Coordinates of C-alpha atoms in Angstrom, one line a residue:
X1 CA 86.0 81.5 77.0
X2 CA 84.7 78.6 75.4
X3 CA 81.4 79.6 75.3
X4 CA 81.8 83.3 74.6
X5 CA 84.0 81.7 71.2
X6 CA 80.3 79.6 70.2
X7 CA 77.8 82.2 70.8
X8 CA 80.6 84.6 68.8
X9 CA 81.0 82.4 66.0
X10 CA 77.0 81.3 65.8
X11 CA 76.2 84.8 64.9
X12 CA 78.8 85.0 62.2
X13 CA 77.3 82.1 60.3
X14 CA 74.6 83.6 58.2
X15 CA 71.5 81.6 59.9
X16 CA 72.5 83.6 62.8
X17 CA 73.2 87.0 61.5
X18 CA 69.8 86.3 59.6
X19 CA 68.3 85.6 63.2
X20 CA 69.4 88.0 65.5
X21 CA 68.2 91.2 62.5
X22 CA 65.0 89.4 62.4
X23 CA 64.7 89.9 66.5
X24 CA 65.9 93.8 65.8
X25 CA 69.5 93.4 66.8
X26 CA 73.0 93.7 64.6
X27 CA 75.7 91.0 64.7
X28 CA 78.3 93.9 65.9
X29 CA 75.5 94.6 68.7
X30 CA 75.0 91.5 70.2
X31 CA 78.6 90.0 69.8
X32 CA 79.3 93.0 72.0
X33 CA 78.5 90.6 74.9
X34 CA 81.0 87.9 73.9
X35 CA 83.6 91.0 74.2
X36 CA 83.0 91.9 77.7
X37 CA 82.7 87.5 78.5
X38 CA 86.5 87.8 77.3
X39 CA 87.5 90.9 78.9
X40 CA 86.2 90.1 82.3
X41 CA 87.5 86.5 81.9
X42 CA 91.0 87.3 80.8
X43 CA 91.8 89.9 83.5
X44 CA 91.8 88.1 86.1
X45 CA 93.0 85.0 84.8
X46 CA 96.2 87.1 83.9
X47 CA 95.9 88.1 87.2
X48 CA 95.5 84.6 89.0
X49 CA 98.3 82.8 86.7
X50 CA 101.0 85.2 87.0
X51 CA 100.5 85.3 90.8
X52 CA 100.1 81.8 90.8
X53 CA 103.3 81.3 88.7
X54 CA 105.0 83.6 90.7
X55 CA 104.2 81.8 94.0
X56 CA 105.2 78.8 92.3
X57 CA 108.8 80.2 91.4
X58 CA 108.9 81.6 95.2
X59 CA 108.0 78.3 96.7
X60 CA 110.7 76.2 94.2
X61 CA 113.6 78.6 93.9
X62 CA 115.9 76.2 95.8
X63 CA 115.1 73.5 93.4
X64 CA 115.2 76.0 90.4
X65 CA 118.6 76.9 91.8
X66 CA 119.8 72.9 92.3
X67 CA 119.0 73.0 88.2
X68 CA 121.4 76.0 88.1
X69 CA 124.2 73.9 90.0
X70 CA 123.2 71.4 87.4
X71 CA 124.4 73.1 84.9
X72 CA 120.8 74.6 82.6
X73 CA 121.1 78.2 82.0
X74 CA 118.8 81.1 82.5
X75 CA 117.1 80.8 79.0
X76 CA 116.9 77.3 79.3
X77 CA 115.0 78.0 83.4
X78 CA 112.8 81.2 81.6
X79 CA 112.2 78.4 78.8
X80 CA 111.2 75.4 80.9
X81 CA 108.5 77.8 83.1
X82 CA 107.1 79.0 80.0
X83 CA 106.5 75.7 78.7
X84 CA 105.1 74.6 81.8
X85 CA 102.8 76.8 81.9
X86 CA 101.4 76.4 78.5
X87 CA 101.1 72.6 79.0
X88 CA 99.0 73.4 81.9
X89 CA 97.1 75.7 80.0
X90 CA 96.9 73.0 76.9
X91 CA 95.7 70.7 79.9
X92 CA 93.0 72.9 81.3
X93 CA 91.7 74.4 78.2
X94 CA 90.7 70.8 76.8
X95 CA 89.3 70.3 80.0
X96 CA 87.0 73.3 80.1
X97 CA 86.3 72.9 76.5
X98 CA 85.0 69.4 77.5
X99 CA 83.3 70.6 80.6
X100 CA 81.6 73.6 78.6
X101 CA 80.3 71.8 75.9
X102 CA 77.0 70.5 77.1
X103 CA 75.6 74.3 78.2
X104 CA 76.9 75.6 74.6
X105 CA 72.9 75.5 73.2
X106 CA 71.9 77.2 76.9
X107 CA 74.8 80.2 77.0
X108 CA 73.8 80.6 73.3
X109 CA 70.1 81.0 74.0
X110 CA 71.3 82.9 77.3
X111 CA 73.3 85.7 75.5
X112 CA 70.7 86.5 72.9
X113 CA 68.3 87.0 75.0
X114 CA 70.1 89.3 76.8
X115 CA 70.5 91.4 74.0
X116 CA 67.1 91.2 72.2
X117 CA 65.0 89.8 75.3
X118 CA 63.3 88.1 73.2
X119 CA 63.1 84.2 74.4
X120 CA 64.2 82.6 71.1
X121 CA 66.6 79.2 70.8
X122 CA 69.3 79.6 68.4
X123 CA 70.5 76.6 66.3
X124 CA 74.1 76.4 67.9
X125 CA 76.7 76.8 65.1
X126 CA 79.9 73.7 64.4
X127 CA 82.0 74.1 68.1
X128 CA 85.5 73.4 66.4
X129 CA 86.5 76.2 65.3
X130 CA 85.4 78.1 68.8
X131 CA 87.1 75.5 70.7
X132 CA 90.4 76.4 68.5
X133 CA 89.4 80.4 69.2
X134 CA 89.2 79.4 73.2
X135 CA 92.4 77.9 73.3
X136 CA 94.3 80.1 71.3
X137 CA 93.0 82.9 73.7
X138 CA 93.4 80.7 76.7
X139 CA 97.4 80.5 75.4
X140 CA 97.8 83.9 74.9
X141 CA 96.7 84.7 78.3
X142 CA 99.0 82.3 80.0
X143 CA 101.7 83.3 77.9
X144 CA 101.5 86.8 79.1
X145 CA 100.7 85.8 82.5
X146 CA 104.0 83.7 82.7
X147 CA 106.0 86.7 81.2
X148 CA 107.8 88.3 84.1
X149 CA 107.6 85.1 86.4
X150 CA 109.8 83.4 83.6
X151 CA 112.0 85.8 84.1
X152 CA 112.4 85.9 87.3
X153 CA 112.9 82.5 87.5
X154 CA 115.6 82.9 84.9
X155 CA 117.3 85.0 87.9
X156 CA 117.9 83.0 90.7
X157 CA 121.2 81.9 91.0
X158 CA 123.3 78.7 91.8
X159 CA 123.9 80.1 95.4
X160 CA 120.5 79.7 96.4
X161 CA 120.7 76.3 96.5
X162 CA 123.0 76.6 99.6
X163 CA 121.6 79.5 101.3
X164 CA 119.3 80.7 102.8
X165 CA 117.8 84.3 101.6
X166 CA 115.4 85.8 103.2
X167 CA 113.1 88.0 101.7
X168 CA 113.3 91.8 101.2
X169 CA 110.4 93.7 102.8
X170 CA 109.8 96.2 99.7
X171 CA 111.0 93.8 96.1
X172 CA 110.0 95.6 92.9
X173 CA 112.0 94.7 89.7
X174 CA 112.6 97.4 87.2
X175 CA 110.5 96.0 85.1
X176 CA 107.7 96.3 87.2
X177 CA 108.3 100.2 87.7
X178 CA 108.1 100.8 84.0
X179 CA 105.0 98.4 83.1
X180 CA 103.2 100.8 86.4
X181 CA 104.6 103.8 84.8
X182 CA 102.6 103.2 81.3
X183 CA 99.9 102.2 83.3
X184 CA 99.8 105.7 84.7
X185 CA 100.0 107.0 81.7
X186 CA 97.5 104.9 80.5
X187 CA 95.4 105.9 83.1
X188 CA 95.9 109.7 82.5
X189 CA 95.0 109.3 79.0
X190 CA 91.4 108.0 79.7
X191 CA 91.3 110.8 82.5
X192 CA 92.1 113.2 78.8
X193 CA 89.6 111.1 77.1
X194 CA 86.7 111.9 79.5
X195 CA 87.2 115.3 79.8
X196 CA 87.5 115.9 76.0
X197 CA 84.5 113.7 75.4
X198 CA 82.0 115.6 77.9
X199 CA 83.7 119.3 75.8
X200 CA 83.7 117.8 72.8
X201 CA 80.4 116.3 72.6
X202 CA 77.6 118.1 72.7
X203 CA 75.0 116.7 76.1
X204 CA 73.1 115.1 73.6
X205 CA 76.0 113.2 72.0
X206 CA 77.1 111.4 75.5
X207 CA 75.0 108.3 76.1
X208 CA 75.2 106.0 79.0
X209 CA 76.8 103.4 76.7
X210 CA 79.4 106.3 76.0
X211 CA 79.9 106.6 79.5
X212 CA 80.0 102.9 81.0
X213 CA 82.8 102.5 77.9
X214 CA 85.0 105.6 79.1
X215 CA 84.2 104.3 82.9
X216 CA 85.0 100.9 82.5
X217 CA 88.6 102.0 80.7
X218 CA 89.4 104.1 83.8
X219 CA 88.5 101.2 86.3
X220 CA 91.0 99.2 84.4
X221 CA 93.7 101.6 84.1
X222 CA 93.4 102.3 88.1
X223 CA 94.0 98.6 88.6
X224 CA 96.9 97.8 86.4
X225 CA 98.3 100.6 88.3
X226 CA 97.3 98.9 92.1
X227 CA 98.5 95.1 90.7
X228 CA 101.7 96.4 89.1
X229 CA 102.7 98.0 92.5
X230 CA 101.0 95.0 94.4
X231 CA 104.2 93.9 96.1
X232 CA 105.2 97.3 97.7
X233 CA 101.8 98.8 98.4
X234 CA 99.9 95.9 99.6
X235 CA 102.5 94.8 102.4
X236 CA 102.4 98.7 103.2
X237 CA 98.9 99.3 103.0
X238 CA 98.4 96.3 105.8
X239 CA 101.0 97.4 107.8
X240 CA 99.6 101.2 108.2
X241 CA 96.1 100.2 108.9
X242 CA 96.9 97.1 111.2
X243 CA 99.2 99.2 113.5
X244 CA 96.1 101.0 115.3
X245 CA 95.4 97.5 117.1
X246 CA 97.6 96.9 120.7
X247 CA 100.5 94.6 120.0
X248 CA 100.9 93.2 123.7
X249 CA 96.9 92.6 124.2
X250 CA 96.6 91.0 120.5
X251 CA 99.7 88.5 119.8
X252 CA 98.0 87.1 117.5
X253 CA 96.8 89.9 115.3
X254 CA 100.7 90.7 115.9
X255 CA 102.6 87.5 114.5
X256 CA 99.3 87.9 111.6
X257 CA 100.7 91.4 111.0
X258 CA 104.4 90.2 110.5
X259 CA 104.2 87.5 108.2
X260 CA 101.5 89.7 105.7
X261 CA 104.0 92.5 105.7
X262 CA 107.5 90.4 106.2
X263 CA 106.8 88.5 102.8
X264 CA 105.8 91.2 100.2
X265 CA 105.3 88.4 97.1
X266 CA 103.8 86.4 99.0
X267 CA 101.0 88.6 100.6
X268 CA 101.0 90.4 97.2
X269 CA 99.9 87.1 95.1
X270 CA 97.4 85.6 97.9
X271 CA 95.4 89.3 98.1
X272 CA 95.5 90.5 94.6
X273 CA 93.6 87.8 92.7
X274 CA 90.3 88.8 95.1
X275 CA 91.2 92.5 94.7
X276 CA 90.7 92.4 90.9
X277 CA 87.5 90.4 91.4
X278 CA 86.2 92.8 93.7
X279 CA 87.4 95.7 91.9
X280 CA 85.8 94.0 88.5
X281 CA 82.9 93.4 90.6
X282 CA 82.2 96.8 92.1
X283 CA 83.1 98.4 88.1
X284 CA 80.5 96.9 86.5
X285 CA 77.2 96.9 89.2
X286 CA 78.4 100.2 90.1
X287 CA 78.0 101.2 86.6
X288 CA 74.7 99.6 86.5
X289 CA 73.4 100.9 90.2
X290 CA 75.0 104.8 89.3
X291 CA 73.6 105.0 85.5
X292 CA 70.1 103.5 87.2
X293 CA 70.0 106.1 89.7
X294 CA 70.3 108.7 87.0
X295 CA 67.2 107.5 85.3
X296 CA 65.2 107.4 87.8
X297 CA 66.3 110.8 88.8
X298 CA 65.9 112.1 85.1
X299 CA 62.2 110.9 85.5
X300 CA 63.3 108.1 83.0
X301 CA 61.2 104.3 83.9
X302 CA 63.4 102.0 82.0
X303 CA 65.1 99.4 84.0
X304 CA 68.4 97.9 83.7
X305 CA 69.2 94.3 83.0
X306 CA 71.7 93.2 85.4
X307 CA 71.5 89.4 84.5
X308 CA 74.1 89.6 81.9
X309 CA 76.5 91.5 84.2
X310 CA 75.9 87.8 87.0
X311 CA 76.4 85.4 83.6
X312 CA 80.0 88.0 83.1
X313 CA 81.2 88.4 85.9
X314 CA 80.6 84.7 87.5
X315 CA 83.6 83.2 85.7
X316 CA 85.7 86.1 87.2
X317 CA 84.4 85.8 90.7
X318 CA 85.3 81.8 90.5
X319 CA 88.6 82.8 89.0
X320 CA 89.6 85.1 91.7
X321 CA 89.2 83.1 94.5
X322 CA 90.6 80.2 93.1
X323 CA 93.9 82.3 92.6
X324 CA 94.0 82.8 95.9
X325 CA 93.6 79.9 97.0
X326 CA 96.3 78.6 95.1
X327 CA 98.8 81.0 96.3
X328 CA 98.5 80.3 99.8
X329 CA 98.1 76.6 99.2
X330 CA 101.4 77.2 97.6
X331 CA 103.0 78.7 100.9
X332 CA 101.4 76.3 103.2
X333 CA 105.1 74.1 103.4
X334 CA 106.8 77.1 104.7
X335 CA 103.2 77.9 106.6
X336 CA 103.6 74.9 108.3
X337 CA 107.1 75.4 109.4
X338 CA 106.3 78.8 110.5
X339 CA 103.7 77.2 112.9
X340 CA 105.5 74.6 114.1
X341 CA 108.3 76.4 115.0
X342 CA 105.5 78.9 117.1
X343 CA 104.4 75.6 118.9
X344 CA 107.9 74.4 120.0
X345 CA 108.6 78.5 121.1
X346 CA 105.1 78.0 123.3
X347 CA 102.5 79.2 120.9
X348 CA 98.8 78.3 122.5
X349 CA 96.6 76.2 120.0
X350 CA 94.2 79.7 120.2
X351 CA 97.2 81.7 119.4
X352 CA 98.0 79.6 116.0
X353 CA 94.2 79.7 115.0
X354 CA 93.8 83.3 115.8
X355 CA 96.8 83.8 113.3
X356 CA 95.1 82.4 110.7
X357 CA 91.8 84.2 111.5
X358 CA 93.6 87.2 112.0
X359 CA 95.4 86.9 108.5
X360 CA 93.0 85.8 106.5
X361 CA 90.5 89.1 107.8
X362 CA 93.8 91.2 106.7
X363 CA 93.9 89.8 103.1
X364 CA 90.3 89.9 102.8
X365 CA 90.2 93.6 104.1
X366 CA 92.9 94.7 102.2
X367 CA 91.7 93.1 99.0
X368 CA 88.1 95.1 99.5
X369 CA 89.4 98.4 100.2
X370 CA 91.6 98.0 96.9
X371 CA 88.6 96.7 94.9
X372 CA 86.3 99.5 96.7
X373 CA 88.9 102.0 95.3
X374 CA 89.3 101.2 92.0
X375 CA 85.6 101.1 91.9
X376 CA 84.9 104.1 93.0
X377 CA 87.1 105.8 90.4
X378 CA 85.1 104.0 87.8
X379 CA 81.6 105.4 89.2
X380 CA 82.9 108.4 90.1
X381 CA 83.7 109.1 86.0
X382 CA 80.5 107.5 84.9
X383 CA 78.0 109.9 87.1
X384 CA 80.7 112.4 85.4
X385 CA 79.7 111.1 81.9
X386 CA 76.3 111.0 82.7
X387 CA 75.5 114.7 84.3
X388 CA 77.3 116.0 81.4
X389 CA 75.0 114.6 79.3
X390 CA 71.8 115.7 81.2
X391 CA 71.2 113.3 83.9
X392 CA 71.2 114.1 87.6
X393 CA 73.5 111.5 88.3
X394 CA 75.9 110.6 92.0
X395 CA 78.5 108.3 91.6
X396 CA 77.3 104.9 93.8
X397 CA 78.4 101.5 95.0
X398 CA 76.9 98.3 95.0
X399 CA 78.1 97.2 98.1
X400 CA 75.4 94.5 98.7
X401 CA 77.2 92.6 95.6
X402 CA 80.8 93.4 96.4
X403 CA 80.2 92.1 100.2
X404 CA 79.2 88.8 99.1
X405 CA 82.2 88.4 97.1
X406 CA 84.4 89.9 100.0
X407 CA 82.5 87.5 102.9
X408 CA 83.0 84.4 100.2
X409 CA 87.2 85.3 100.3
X410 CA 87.6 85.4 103.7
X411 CA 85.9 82.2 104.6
X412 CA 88.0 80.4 101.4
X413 CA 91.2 82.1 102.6
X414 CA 90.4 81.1 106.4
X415 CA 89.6 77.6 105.4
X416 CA 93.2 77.2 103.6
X417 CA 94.9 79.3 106.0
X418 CA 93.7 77.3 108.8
X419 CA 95.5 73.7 107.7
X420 CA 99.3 74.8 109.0
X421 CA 97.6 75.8 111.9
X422 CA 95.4 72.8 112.9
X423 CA 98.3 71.0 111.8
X424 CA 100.4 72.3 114.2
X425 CA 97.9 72.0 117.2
X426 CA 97.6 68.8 116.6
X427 CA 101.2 68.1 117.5
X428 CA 103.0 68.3 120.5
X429 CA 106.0 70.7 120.7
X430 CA 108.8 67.2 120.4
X431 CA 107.1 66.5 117.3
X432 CA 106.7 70.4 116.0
X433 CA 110.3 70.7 116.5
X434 CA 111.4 67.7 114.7
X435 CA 109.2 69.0 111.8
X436 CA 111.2 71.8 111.6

């Protein structure tokens, strides 16, 4: 963010508006790149903090409870995680700031020539005001990330201090329902859009810039709907494609099996995070690969820069990953437990580390086939756009992109998934069972 914020503020100082019209480019045209930096930065970090704050709440409920016995109330719990969050945020923005600050002259040169490709150094323009820009975005995104998981936190009651509650297997607040509700409306709307624009607008009128726009809102729209329902239809989706595997041959695809789909929230926040990066992933170079299909059908030579879409979408690949990460980091006390007490019932050390193999290739699997939908929804309405505007176009996938992405997950989520485990091998079942 904090580099989008100093290439968008160089061009608004009048050496570099003066600049980039001397190179054939408008300010409004090449700040159009900081845009999509902050769009594909902020949804998954919206993403990745409120399923990392919600993990958090999950994992410290009994302590959030023990300050309910205590005697703080639920505005004074929904204050305290808000707060927390934006001192975290307050923590890492300086940090990236500080971090960023030596690559500002390099993303500035970067962007431009992206836009112009013209290779051209831009005198970099004062950095304080960006770096008050990033951080005020960077605490408007945590804020809205920790929305609902304030709230929720706000919720848990005294008793849960002295029991012990067991998760529901389908837990969807009403709030949740209504924010997936105006996402399908949302999402109807920019199906409205589409098919107004290509009636509308005459063939000449509907440009592939027209049609990446209108593409890249419907992608969106798709997954606000998939994340808002993440709880119920992620647990579900793994449970109806897992059951085709033989429960006696396989016990540990089966014990994998029951804790993705015996802890909704929990499966929910450690799947989603990668889903969105796929699913931003497979948007955007499926845009690219679909619109340069239909130029080199249409008989059309030019070639399509996909560097600027790498330099976009890196920060959200990182991002997504790293949410996971967290979130099953975040579970690995009660992980560990779970293990241990698998050990003491007579477990095999293969068993436990085919658990977490066999987990980890559920989340991963799940996760693609969420991104690969929402993607193809996107590509399907931009070869839409485009054939109504006179190019032969087929909707297509770049898988070769998305599969890096996917094969990068599951070794990350294996790797973290795979410390409970080895943990629990490592000890004999006296030990496991005093553990518990």
């Amino acid at each position: 963010m904090y580099l989008a914020a100093v290439y968008w503020w160089t061009l608004g100082t009048p050496e570099g508006a003066a600049l980039i019209e001397s190179l054939g480019s408008t300010v409004d045209e090449a700040r159009a790149g900081s845009y999509v930096v902050y769009v594909s930065t902020a949804v998954p970090a919206i993403a990745v903090l409120g399923t990392g704050a919600a993990a958090t709440i999950t994992a410290l409920s009994t302590r959030i409870a023990r300050w309910r016995l205590a005697g703080a109330s639920p505005s004074q719990i929904r204050r305290a995680i808000t707060v927390q969050v934006l001192l975290v945020n307050a923590v890492g923005a300086v940090a990236g700031i500080i971090v960023a600050s030596p690559f500002c002259q390099s993303a500035v040169d970067l962007l431009v020539r992206m836009v112009t490709r013209e290779d051209r150094s831009f005198p970099v323009a004062n950095a304080i005001p960006a770096a008050l820009l990033a951080i005020v975005g960077a605490t408007l995104v945590s804020y809205f990330a920790s929305f609902i998981p304030a709230r929720r936190a706000a919720r848990i009651s005294a008793v849960h201090a002295v029991r012990d509650e067991t998760e529901a297997t389908v837990t969807m607040p009403v709030s949740r329902w209504i924010v997936a509700g105006f996402a399908v409306l949302f999402l109807l709307q920019q199906v409205i859009v589409t098919i107004g624009a290509t009636l509308t607008l005459g063939s000449d009128s509907i440009g592939g810039s027209s049609a990446a726009t209108l593409s890249m809102m419907t992608g969106l729209a798709v997954l606000a709907i998939i994340v808002a329902l993440a709880p119920v239809l992620v647990p579900q989706f793994i449970r109806l494609w897992t059951a085709i595997l033989p429960a006696r041959r396989l016990p540990a695809w089966t014990l994998a099996r029951f804790f993705a789909t015996g802890q909704p929230r929990r499966t929910a926040t450690a799947v989603m995070p990668i889903a969105v990066g796929l699913a931003l992933y497979g948007i955007l170079f499926g845009i690219i690969t679909t619109w340069q299909d239909a130029l080199t059908r249409g008989g059309i030579t030019a070639t399509l820069n996909s560097l600027d879409t790498y330099v976009m979408l890196t920060p959200a690949a990182a991002i997504s990953i790293a949410g996971s990460i967290a979130s099953v980091l975040l579970s690995t006390r009660a992980r560990t437990r779970d293990a241990a007490a698998l050990r003491v019932a007579g477990a095999s050390p293969r068993t436990l580390i085919g658990i977490a193999f066999a987990e980890a290739t559920a989340y991963a699997l799940a996760a693609t086939v969420l991104g690969l939908g929402i993607a193809a929804a996107s590509v399907a309405t931009t070869a839409f756009m485009l054939t109504a505007g006179g190019l032969p176009a087929a909707p297509l996938l770049d898988l070769r992109q998305m599969g890096v992405l996917a094969l990068v997950a599951t070794v990350a989520l294996l790797t973290v998934l795979l410390v409970p485990a080895l943990s629990a091998v490592r000890r004999n079942p006296r030990d496991a069972l005093a553990a518990l």
